Amino acid sequence: MRRILGRIFNNWPLKLAAVGLATLMYGGLALSQNTQTYPGPVTVTIVHQPPNMVVLTGPPPVTVIRFFAPSGALVANSTFIATVDLAGFEGKTGIVSVPIDVTTPDPRIRVLSYDPSYATLELDQLKSQPGIPVLVVHGPVPDGLTLGTTTVDPATVTISGAQTLVSQVESVRADVIIQPTGIDVDEDVRLTPVDKLGNAIRPLEVTPPTARVKIPVFSDQRTRTLPVNPIITGNPAAGFEIESVTVAPQVALVAGDADRLAQLTSVDTDPIPMTGVSDDETVTVGLALPTGVVQVRDLPIAVTIKIRPVTGTRTFSAGLQLLGPSSDLTYALSTDRVLVTIGGSTADLDRLSGATLVVDLDVAGLKPGVHPVPVTANLPAGTTLVAATPATVMVTVSQAPPPSPAASPSPSGG
């Protein structure tokens, strides 16, 4: 027994190393039999990108992934998730190298390596630039057609994107085609940022992305001079009204197809709002021309609107007061109240109160007798006495009786 044990433990470190090497070789053989390669491509997603950063050159896809998977594990493109993390790159611009991270949500699969392991990105700062003009570009005009004035709405837009690209933009271009059929251009056109040479610059965001382009197209163009009709909308402030409306110039020269012009007797202005206005106004407006008719010379149209208070009349019952009476005379009136009609603005008339209104009878210098005295009134500014009923009041003037003598005291008896 001792001899057997001696043989077993003889040179035991060498024997243990042999067993370990055999185990390692077996494990490597087993692992090599389950190591696989996925050819891709797997799209690389950017995570934690700072909000003020633009990635000009995105990461390339991962093309080769080496992984370990047990037998029977199915592998597809969705098995792997490839990302680059831009946290910590706030404010950085230019070309940077960022490690790619490939993971898998399948716990049975272990990613061993992949290619490429790094992504080269070009970073820039986000910039927004308002007020970029919209330039309408149309192709050649077919024979026999002429174009009217081009209008575009909006006339300027805002572009956003990488600062290096935004700085190159000269305008945004709206491309339209003039049809040989002579149909007017009236459409929403997608806008393209361009540089000074007209080359498109991408990628940039345009806000709004389209503009409404209108170009009248004439096949039998004629001109005609027509009166200008101002269009007033809304009502002035309470108590006011429009007194007059004048236009300068009073006529406008317009152009269009002969058939369209023949249907017009005047041309309207754009609407002029007057809601709540209480003062005179002079505004400059354009013409609201029908489709296919344009103004030959884009002259401003000045419209002057004069405002005045609304005037009217109102009838009140008023008391009478004497002006200039004498203390030694008495005055008897044929009536103690009259009806008076007062004119003025609505606001001024509203301030009058019939209950406290008093009109005047001037009796200064009248002698005893019966006298017709006209009714007058001292009214607030802005109001006038239109009529009084009756217009005159009969005033009877009499001598005042002498005062009664004081009674004498009775004699007292002694």
Short mmCIF file of C-alpha atoms in Angstrom, two decimals:
data_model
loop_
_atom_site.label_atom_id
_atom_site.label_comp_id
_atom_site.label_asym_id
_atom_site.label_seq_id
_atom_site.Cartn_x
_atom_site.Cartn_y
_atom_site.Cartn_z
CA MET A 1 0.00 0.00 0.00
CA ARG A 2 2.80 2.34 0.91
CA ARG A 3 4.47 1.47 -2.42
CA ILE A 4 1.26 2.33 -4.35
CA LEU A 5 0.86 5.68 -2.60
CA GLY A 6 4.49 6.46 -3.27
CA ARG A 7 4.02 5.93 -6.98
CA ILE A 8 0.92 8.17 -6.99
CA PHE A 9 2.55 11.13 -5.21
CA ASN A 10 5.89 10.75 -6.90
CA ASN A 11 6.56 13.93 -8.98
CA TRP A 12 3.08 15.27 -8.03
CA PRO A 13 3.68 18.89 -9.16
CA LEU A 14 4.49 17.68 -12.67
CA LYS A 15 1.44 15.46 -12.71
CA LEU A 16 -0.84 18.32 -11.43
CA ALA A 17 0.47 20.65 -14.13
CA ALA A 18 -0.27 18.02 -16.76
CA VAL A 19 -3.84 17.68 -15.53
CA GLY A 20 -4.29 21.47 -15.58
CA LEU A 21 -2.88 21.77 -19.08
CA ALA A 22 -5.17 19.06 -20.30
CA THR A 23 -8.17 20.81 -18.72
CA LEU A 24 -7.20 24.14 -20.30
CA MET A 25 -6.75 22.56 -23.69
CA TYR A 26 -10.12 20.90 -23.42
CA GLY A 27 -11.80 24.14 -22.36
CA GLY A 28 -10.14 26.01 -25.23
CA LEU A 29 -11.26 23.36 -27.65
CA ALA A 30 -14.82 23.58 -26.33
CA LEU A 31 -14.77 27.39 -26.45
CA SER A 32 -13.37 27.49 -29.97
CA GLN A 33 -16.15 25.22 -31.08
CA ASN A 34 -18.78 27.79 -29.74
CA THR A 35 -17.05 31.06 -30.76
CA GLN A 36 -18.87 32.66 -33.71
CA THR A 37 -18.56 35.71 -35.95
CA TYR A 38 -21.48 37.95 -36.93
CA PRO A 39 -20.75 39.87 -40.17
CA GLY A 40 -23.02 42.87 -39.45
CA PRO A 41 -23.55 45.60 -40.26
CA VAL A 42 -24.88 46.82 -36.90
CA THR A 43 -25.86 50.50 -36.75
CA VAL A 44 -24.09 52.53 -34.08
CA THR A 45 -26.40 54.81 -32.06
CA ILE A 46 -25.25 58.04 -30.40
CA VAL A 47 -26.31 58.41 -26.76
CA HIS A 48 -26.08 61.32 -24.30
CA GLN A 49 -25.53 63.87 -27.09
CA PRO A 50 -25.43 67.43 -25.65
CA PRO A 51 -28.45 69.49 -26.81
CA ASN A 52 -26.29 72.26 -28.34
CA MET A 53 -24.12 69.84 -30.34
CA VAL A 54 -24.38 68.71 -33.97
CA VAL A 55 -22.68 65.55 -35.27
CA LEU A 56 -21.61 66.27 -38.85
CA THR A 57 -20.02 62.89 -39.54
CA GLY A 58 -21.83 60.01 -37.86
CA PRO A 59 -20.25 56.78 -36.61
CA PRO A 60 -19.76 53.95 -39.15
CA PRO A 61 -21.55 50.65 -38.52
CA VAL A 62 -19.89 47.75 -36.76
CA THR A 63 -19.08 45.19 -39.46
CA VAL A 64 -17.62 42.24 -37.53
CA ILE A 65 -18.63 40.96 -34.09
CA ARG A 66 -16.98 37.93 -32.45
CA PHE A 67 -19.00 36.37 -29.69
CA PHE A 68 -19.52 33.22 -27.63
CA ALA A 69 -22.93 31.59 -27.72
CA PRO A 70 -24.14 28.16 -26.61
CA SER A 71 -25.43 25.71 -29.16
CA GLY A 72 -28.92 26.51 -30.33
CA ALA A 73 -28.76 30.28 -29.58
CA LEU A 74 -30.14 32.19 -32.54
CA VAL A 75 -28.31 35.40 -33.50
CA ALA A 76 -29.70 38.29 -35.60
CA ASN A 77 -28.98 42.00 -36.10
CA SER A 78 -31.20 42.88 -33.13
CA THR A 79 -29.07 40.65 -30.89
CA PHE A 80 -26.40 43.36 -30.63
CA ILE A 81 -26.61 46.99 -29.52
CA ALA A 82 -23.79 49.31 -30.62
CA THR A 83 -23.46 52.81 -29.11
CA VAL A 84 -21.07 55.71 -28.72
CA ASP A 85 -21.43 57.87 -25.61
CA LEU A 86 -20.96 61.64 -26.06
CA ALA A 87 -21.39 62.51 -22.38
CA GLY A 88 -18.55 64.80 -21.43
CA PHE A 89 -18.10 66.24 -24.94
CA GLU A 90 -20.08 69.44 -24.17
CA GLY A 91 -18.63 72.43 -26.04
CA LYS A 92 -16.15 70.38 -28.09
CA THR A 93 -15.83 70.85 -31.84
CA GLY A 94 -13.78 69.25 -34.58
CA ILE A 95 -12.82 65.61 -35.14
CA VAL A 96 -12.80 63.29 -32.12
CA SER A 97 -12.29 59.54 -31.61
CA VAL A 98 -14.92 57.89 -29.42
CA PRO A 99 -14.93 54.20 -28.31
CA ILE A 100 -17.75 52.02 -29.56
CA ASP A 101 -19.53 49.84 -27.04
CA VAL A 102 -21.27 46.65 -28.23
CA THR A 103 -23.60 44.83 -25.84
CA THR A 104 -26.36 42.25 -26.08
CA PRO A 105 -29.58 41.86 -24.10
CA ASP A 106 -29.27 38.03 -24.36
CA PRO A 107 -27.53 36.81 -21.17
CA ARG A 108 -26.45 33.59 -22.94
CA ILE A 109 -24.29 35.50 -25.40
CA ARG A 110 -20.94 37.06 -24.54
CA VAL A 111 -19.36 39.61 -26.89
CA LEU A 112 -15.62 38.91 -27.28
CA SER A 113 -14.51 41.61 -29.77
CA TYR A 114 -15.76 43.73 -32.67
CA ASP A 115 -14.52 45.89 -35.49
CA PRO A 116 -14.25 48.83 -35.57
CA SER A 117 -13.84 49.47 -31.89
CA TYR A 118 -13.55 53.28 -32.26
CA ALA A 119 -15.60 55.82 -34.26
CA THR A 120 -14.23 59.04 -35.71
CA LEU A 121 -16.84 61.82 -35.38
CA GLU A 122 -16.91 65.45 -36.52
CA LEU A 123 -18.61 67.65 -33.92
CA ASP A 124 -19.89 71.22 -34.20
CA GLN A 125 -21.98 73.66 -32.18
CA LEU A 126 -25.68 74.16 -32.93
CA LYS A 127 -26.56 77.61 -34.30
CA SER A 128 -29.87 79.21 -35.28
CA GLN A 129 -29.93 82.15 -37.72
CA PRO A 130 -33.17 84.08 -38.40
CA GLY A 131 -33.84 86.52 -41.25
CA ILE A 132 -32.50 84.39 -44.12
CA PRO A 133 -34.12 85.70 -47.36
CA VAL A 134 -36.19 83.42 -49.59
CA LEU A 135 -35.05 83.52 -53.23
CA VAL A 136 -37.53 82.29 -55.86
CA VAL A 137 -35.86 80.68 -58.88
CA HIS A 138 -37.89 79.65 -61.92
CA GLY A 139 -36.81 77.98 -65.11
CA PRO A 140 -37.06 79.47 -68.58
CA VAL A 141 -40.34 81.22 -69.48
CA PRO A 142 -42.10 79.45 -72.38
CA ASP A 143 -42.64 81.47 -75.56
CA GLY A 144 -45.74 83.64 -75.60
CA LEU A 145 -45.95 84.00 -71.82
CA THR A 146 -45.04 86.90 -69.55
CA LEU A 147 -44.72 86.90 -65.76
CA GLY A 148 -46.18 89.25 -63.21
CA THR A 149 -44.69 90.22 -59.87
CA THR A 150 -43.46 87.31 -57.76
CA THR A 151 -44.69 87.19 -54.17
CA VAL A 152 -43.43 84.81 -51.51
CA ASP A 153 -44.69 84.24 -47.98
CA PRO A 154 -42.79 84.23 -45.71
CA ALA A 155 -40.09 86.44 -47.20
CA THR A 156 -37.50 85.31 -44.62
CA VAL A 157 -36.97 82.11 -42.62
CA THR A 158 -34.79 80.73 -39.83
CA ILE A 159 -32.14 78.08 -40.40
CA SER A 160 -30.62 75.85 -37.74
CA GLY A 161 -27.75 73.40 -37.74
CA ALA A 162 -23.99 73.15 -37.48
CA GLN A 163 -22.35 76.52 -37.05
CA THR A 164 -19.84 75.93 -39.87
CA LEU A 165 -22.70 75.19 -42.30
CA VAL A 166 -25.00 77.99 -41.15
CA SER A 167 -22.24 80.55 -41.69
CA GLN A 168 -22.05 79.57 -45.38
CA VAL A 169 -25.75 80.14 -46.13
CA GLU A 170 -26.56 83.17 -48.30
CA SER A 171 -30.27 82.47 -48.87
CA VAL A 172 -32.85 79.71 -49.15
CA ARG A 173 -34.00 78.82 -52.64
CA ALA A 174 -37.53 78.03 -53.77
CA ASP A 175 -37.47 76.31 -57.17
CA VAL A 176 -40.59 76.58 -59.36
CA ILE A 177 -41.39 75.72 -62.97
CA ILE A 178 -43.35 77.91 -65.36
CA GLN A 179 -45.74 75.61 -67.20
CA PRO A 180 -46.21 76.16 -70.96
CA THR A 181 -50.00 76.03 -70.39
CA GLY A 182 -49.81 79.49 -68.78
CA ILE A 183 -51.14 78.38 -65.39
CA ASP A 184 -50.31 80.78 -62.58
CA VAL A 185 -47.80 79.60 -60.01
CA ASP A 186 -49.49 79.32 -56.62
CA GLU A 187 -47.94 76.58 -54.50
CA ASP A 188 -46.04 75.69 -51.34
CA VAL A 189 -42.41 75.14 -52.29
CA ARG A 190 -39.80 73.33 -50.18
CA LEU A 191 -36.84 75.55 -49.33
CA THR A 192 -33.18 74.64 -49.82
CA PRO A 193 -30.34 76.54 -48.09
CA VAL A 194 -27.69 77.65 -50.61
CA ASP A 195 -24.35 79.48 -50.52
CA LYS A 196 -23.25 82.48 -52.60
CA LEU A 197 -22.69 80.25 -55.63
CA GLY A 198 -26.11 78.65 -55.37
CA ASN A 199 -24.80 75.31 -54.09
CA ALA A 200 -27.10 73.45 -51.71
CA ILE A 201 -25.87 73.14 -48.12
CA ARG A 202 -27.01 70.12 -46.11
CA PRO A 203 -27.95 69.04 -43.56
CA LEU A 204 -29.72 72.10 -42.16
CA GLU A 205 -33.19 72.65 -40.74
CA VAL A 206 -35.34 75.39 -42.28
CA THR A 207 -38.23 76.93 -40.29
CA PRO A 208 -40.77 77.00 -41.84
CA PRO A 209 -39.67 74.33 -44.32
CA THR A 210 -41.84 75.70 -47.17
CA ALA A 211 -42.95 79.06 -48.56
CA ARG A 212 -46.01 80.05 -50.57
CA VAL A 213 -44.91 81.27 -54.01
CA LYS A 214 -47.27 83.14 -56.33
CA ILE A 215 -46.34 84.22 -59.87
CA PRO A 216 -49.04 85.48 -62.26
CA VAL A 217 -48.55 84.11 -65.77
CA PHE A 218 -50.07 86.02 -68.70
CA SER A 219 -50.76 84.76 -72.20
CA ASP A 220 -52.56 87.92 -73.44
CA GLN A 221 -51.45 90.68 -71.11
CA ARG A 222 -53.29 93.99 -71.01
CA THR A 223 -53.18 97.00 -68.70
CA ARG A 224 -56.03 99.06 -67.29
CA THR A 225 -56.42 102.00 -64.93
CA LEU A 226 -59.06 101.37 -62.26
CA PRO A 227 -60.32 103.33 -59.23
CA VAL A 228 -59.10 102.21 -55.83
CA ASN A 229 -61.80 101.07 -53.39
CA PRO A 230 -60.72 101.24 -49.72
CA ILE A 231 -61.99 98.34 -47.60
CA ILE A 232 -62.76 99.39 -44.00
CA THR A 233 -63.46 96.71 -41.39
CA GLY A 234 -64.73 97.05 -37.84
CA ASN A 235 -66.44 99.94 -36.07
CA PRO A 236 -64.85 102.95 -34.35
CA ALA A 237 -65.03 103.37 -30.59
CA ALA A 238 -68.41 103.91 -28.99
CA GLY A 239 -69.67 107.44 -29.61
CA PHE A 240 -67.60 107.91 -32.79
CA GLU A 241 -68.23 107.41 -36.49
CA ILE A 242 -66.31 107.66 -39.76
CA GLU A 243 -66.70 111.11 -41.25
CA SER A 244 -64.78 110.59 -44.52
CA VAL A 245 -62.36 108.27 -46.33
CA THR A 246 -59.88 109.53 -48.92
CA VAL A 247 -57.40 107.57 -51.07
CA ALA A 248 -54.18 108.74 -52.70
CA PRO A 249 -53.68 107.91 -55.49
CA GLN A 250 -57.31 107.42 -56.38
CA VAL A 251 -56.54 105.07 -59.31
CA ALA A 252 -54.10 102.23 -59.92
CA LEU A 253 -52.62 100.78 -63.09
CA VAL A 254 -53.02 97.00 -63.13
CA ALA A 255 -52.16 94.30 -65.64
CA GLY A 256 -53.62 90.93 -66.47
CA ASP A 257 -55.23 88.83 -69.13
CA ALA A 258 -57.76 90.77 -71.16
CA ASP A 259 -60.67 88.58 -70.03
CA ARG A 260 -59.85 89.05 -66.34
CA LEU A 261 -59.45 92.81 -66.60
CA ALA A 262 -62.76 93.16 -68.41
CA GLN A 263 -64.57 91.83 -65.31
CA LEU A 264 -63.20 94.55 -63.00
CA THR A 265 -64.72 97.96 -62.28
CA SER A 266 -62.40 98.82 -59.38
CA VAL A 267 -59.64 97.31 -57.26
CA ASP A 268 -59.95 96.79 -53.51
CA THR A 269 -57.31 97.58 -50.91
CA ASP A 270 -56.23 95.18 -48.24
CA PRO A 271 -58.63 95.37 -45.24
CA ILE A 272 -58.09 98.35 -42.93
CA PRO A 273 -59.23 97.56 -39.36
CA MET A 274 -60.86 100.46 -37.49
CA THR A 275 -62.23 98.61 -34.47
CA GLY A 276 -62.13 100.82 -31.36
CA VAL A 277 -60.47 103.78 -33.13
CA SER A 278 -61.38 107.31 -31.93
CA ASP A 279 -58.81 109.45 -33.79
CA ASP A 280 -58.08 110.19 -37.43
CA GLU A 281 -55.74 107.71 -39.10
CA THR A 282 -53.66 107.55 -42.30
CA VAL A 283 -52.45 104.09 -43.27
CA THR A 284 -50.46 102.69 -46.18
CA VAL A 285 -51.92 99.52 -47.66
CA GLY A 286 -51.52 97.26 -50.65
CA LEU A 287 -54.08 96.14 -53.17
CA ALA A 288 -56.06 92.92 -52.73
CA LEU A 289 -55.99 91.95 -56.38
CA PRO A 290 -57.72 88.88 -57.80
CA THR A 291 -55.66 85.98 -59.08
CA GLY A 292 -54.01 86.78 -62.38
CA VAL A 293 -54.09 90.57 -61.92
CA VAL A 294 -51.06 92.51 -60.69
CA GLN A 295 -50.18 96.13 -59.99
CA VAL A 296 -47.91 97.51 -62.72
CA ARG A 297 -46.09 99.91 -60.43
CA ASP A 298 -45.90 98.91 -56.81
CA LEU A 299 -46.91 102.34 -55.51
CA PRO A 300 -48.07 102.69 -51.90
CA ILE A 301 -51.76 103.42 -51.40
CA ALA A 302 -52.40 105.98 -48.63
CA VAL A 303 -55.87 105.86 -47.07
CA THR A 304 -56.93 108.65 -44.69
CA ILE A 305 -59.90 107.99 -42.40
CA LYS A 306 -61.37 110.94 -40.49
CA ILE A 307 -63.27 110.20 -37.29
CA ARG A 308 -65.88 112.41 -35.62
CA PRO A 309 -68.12 112.06 -32.59
CA VAL A 310 -71.54 110.64 -33.27
CA THR A 311 -74.03 113.54 -33.03
CA GLY A 312 -77.73 113.40 -32.32
CA THR A 313 -80.53 115.06 -30.41
CA ARG A 314 -82.31 114.22 -27.21
CA THR A 315 -85.38 115.80 -25.57
CA PHE A 316 -85.46 116.64 -21.87
CA SER A 317 -88.00 118.18 -19.52
CA ALA A 318 -86.32 121.21 -17.92
CA GLY A 319 -87.17 123.60 -15.18
CA LEU A 320 -87.07 127.41 -15.56
CA GLN A 321 -84.95 129.99 -13.80
CA LEU A 322 -85.14 133.78 -14.03
CA LEU A 323 -82.14 135.85 -15.01
CA GLY A 324 -81.95 139.46 -13.74
CA PRO A 325 -85.18 139.68 -11.70
CA SER A 326 -85.91 142.94 -9.75
CA SER A 327 -86.53 142.71 -6.03
CA ASP A 328 -89.47 145.16 -6.15
CA LEU A 329 -91.32 143.19 -8.84
CA THR A 330 -93.07 139.85 -8.90
CA TYR A 331 -93.02 137.40 -11.82
CA ALA A 332 -95.67 134.85 -12.73
CA LEU A 333 -94.92 132.26 -15.43
CA SER A 334 -97.39 130.66 -17.82
CA THR A 335 -95.63 127.29 -17.21
CA ASP A 336 -93.00 126.01 -14.82
CA ARG A 337 -91.39 123.48 -17.19
CA VAL A 338 -90.57 123.25 -20.88
CA LEU A 339 -89.42 120.49 -23.23
CA VAL A 340 -85.99 121.20 -24.71
CA THR A 341 -84.28 119.34 -27.56
CA ILE A 342 -80.52 119.35 -27.20
CA GLY A 343 -78.01 118.32 -29.85
CA GLY A 344 -74.47 117.01 -29.40
CA SER A 345 -72.35 113.88 -29.35
CA THR A 346 -73.72 110.74 -27.81
CA ALA A 347 -71.17 110.92 -25.03
CA ASP A 348 -72.04 114.54 -24.19
CA LEU A 349 -75.77 113.84 -24.28
CA ASP A 350 -75.28 110.88 -21.96
CA ARG A 351 -73.73 113.23 -19.40
CA LEU A 352 -76.83 115.43 -19.27
CA SER A 353 -79.49 114.61 -16.72
CA GLY A 354 -83.06 115.62 -17.45
CA ALA A 355 -83.89 115.73 -13.74
CA THR A 356 -81.48 118.58 -13.02
CA LEU A 357 -81.60 120.40 -16.34
CA VAL A 358 -82.64 124.07 -16.03
CA VAL A 359 -83.14 126.62 -18.82
CA ASP A 360 -83.22 130.43 -18.57
CA LEU A 361 -85.74 133.26 -18.90
CA ASP A 362 -84.08 136.68 -19.10
CA VAL A 363 -86.41 139.13 -17.32
CA ALA A 364 -83.89 141.88 -16.67
CA GLY A 365 -85.40 145.32 -17.36
CA LEU A 366 -88.98 144.13 -17.83
CA LYS A 367 -91.70 146.57 -16.61
CA PRO A 368 -94.99 145.53 -15.09
CA GLY A 369 -97.16 143.83 -17.66
CA VAL A 370 -97.30 140.61 -19.67
CA HIS A 371 -94.19 139.79 -21.71
CA PRO A 372 -93.26 136.85 -24.00
CA VAL A 373 -89.74 135.77 -22.94
CA PRO A 374 -87.71 133.35 -25.14
CA VAL A 375 -86.28 130.24 -23.58
CA THR A 376 -82.44 130.14 -23.55
CA ALA A 377 -79.97 127.68 -22.10
CA ASN A 378 -76.41 127.77 -20.86
CA LEU A 379 -75.38 124.23 -21.80
CA PRO A 380 -72.12 122.29 -21.38
CA ALA A 381 -69.52 122.51 -24.14
CA GLY A 382 -70.29 120.27 -27.08
CA THR A 383 -74.07 120.60 -26.77
CA THR A 384 -76.50 123.10 -28.25
CA LEU A 385 -80.15 124.00 -27.74
CA VAL A 386 -81.97 122.85 -30.86
CA ALA A 387 -85.55 123.70 -29.85
CA ALA A 388 -87.75 124.44 -26.85
CA THR A 389 -91.48 123.75 -26.47
CA PRO A 390 -92.85 126.26 -25.88
CA ALA A 391 -90.18 128.50 -27.41
CA THR A 392 -91.38 131.47 -25.31
CA VAL A 393 -92.96 131.68 -21.90
CA MET A 394 -95.44 134.37 -20.96
CA VAL A 395 -94.16 136.26 -17.91
CA THR A 396 -96.55 138.50 -15.97
CA VAL A 397 -94.61 141.21 -14.17
CA SER A 398 -96.34 143.01 -11.28
CA GLN A 399 -95.38 145.61 -8.73
CA ALA A 400 -94.59 143.99 -5.47
CA PRO A 401 -97.05 145.00 -2.68
CA PRO A 402 -95.60 147.36 -0.04
CA PRO A 403 -94.61 145.69 3.15
CA SER A 404 -97.30 145.65 5.89
CA PRO A 405 -96.81 148.30 8.67
CA ALA A 406 -95.75 146.91 12.00
CA ALA A 407 -98.59 146.68 14.58
CA SER A 408 -98.62 149.45 17.29
CA PRO A 409 -98.45 148.28 20.89
CA SER A 410 -101.69 148.69 22.87
CA PRO A 411 -101.63 151.37 25.64
CA SER A 412 -101.34 149.92 29.06
CA GLY A 413 -103.81 150.94 31.74
CA GLY A 414 -102.59 152.70 34.87
#
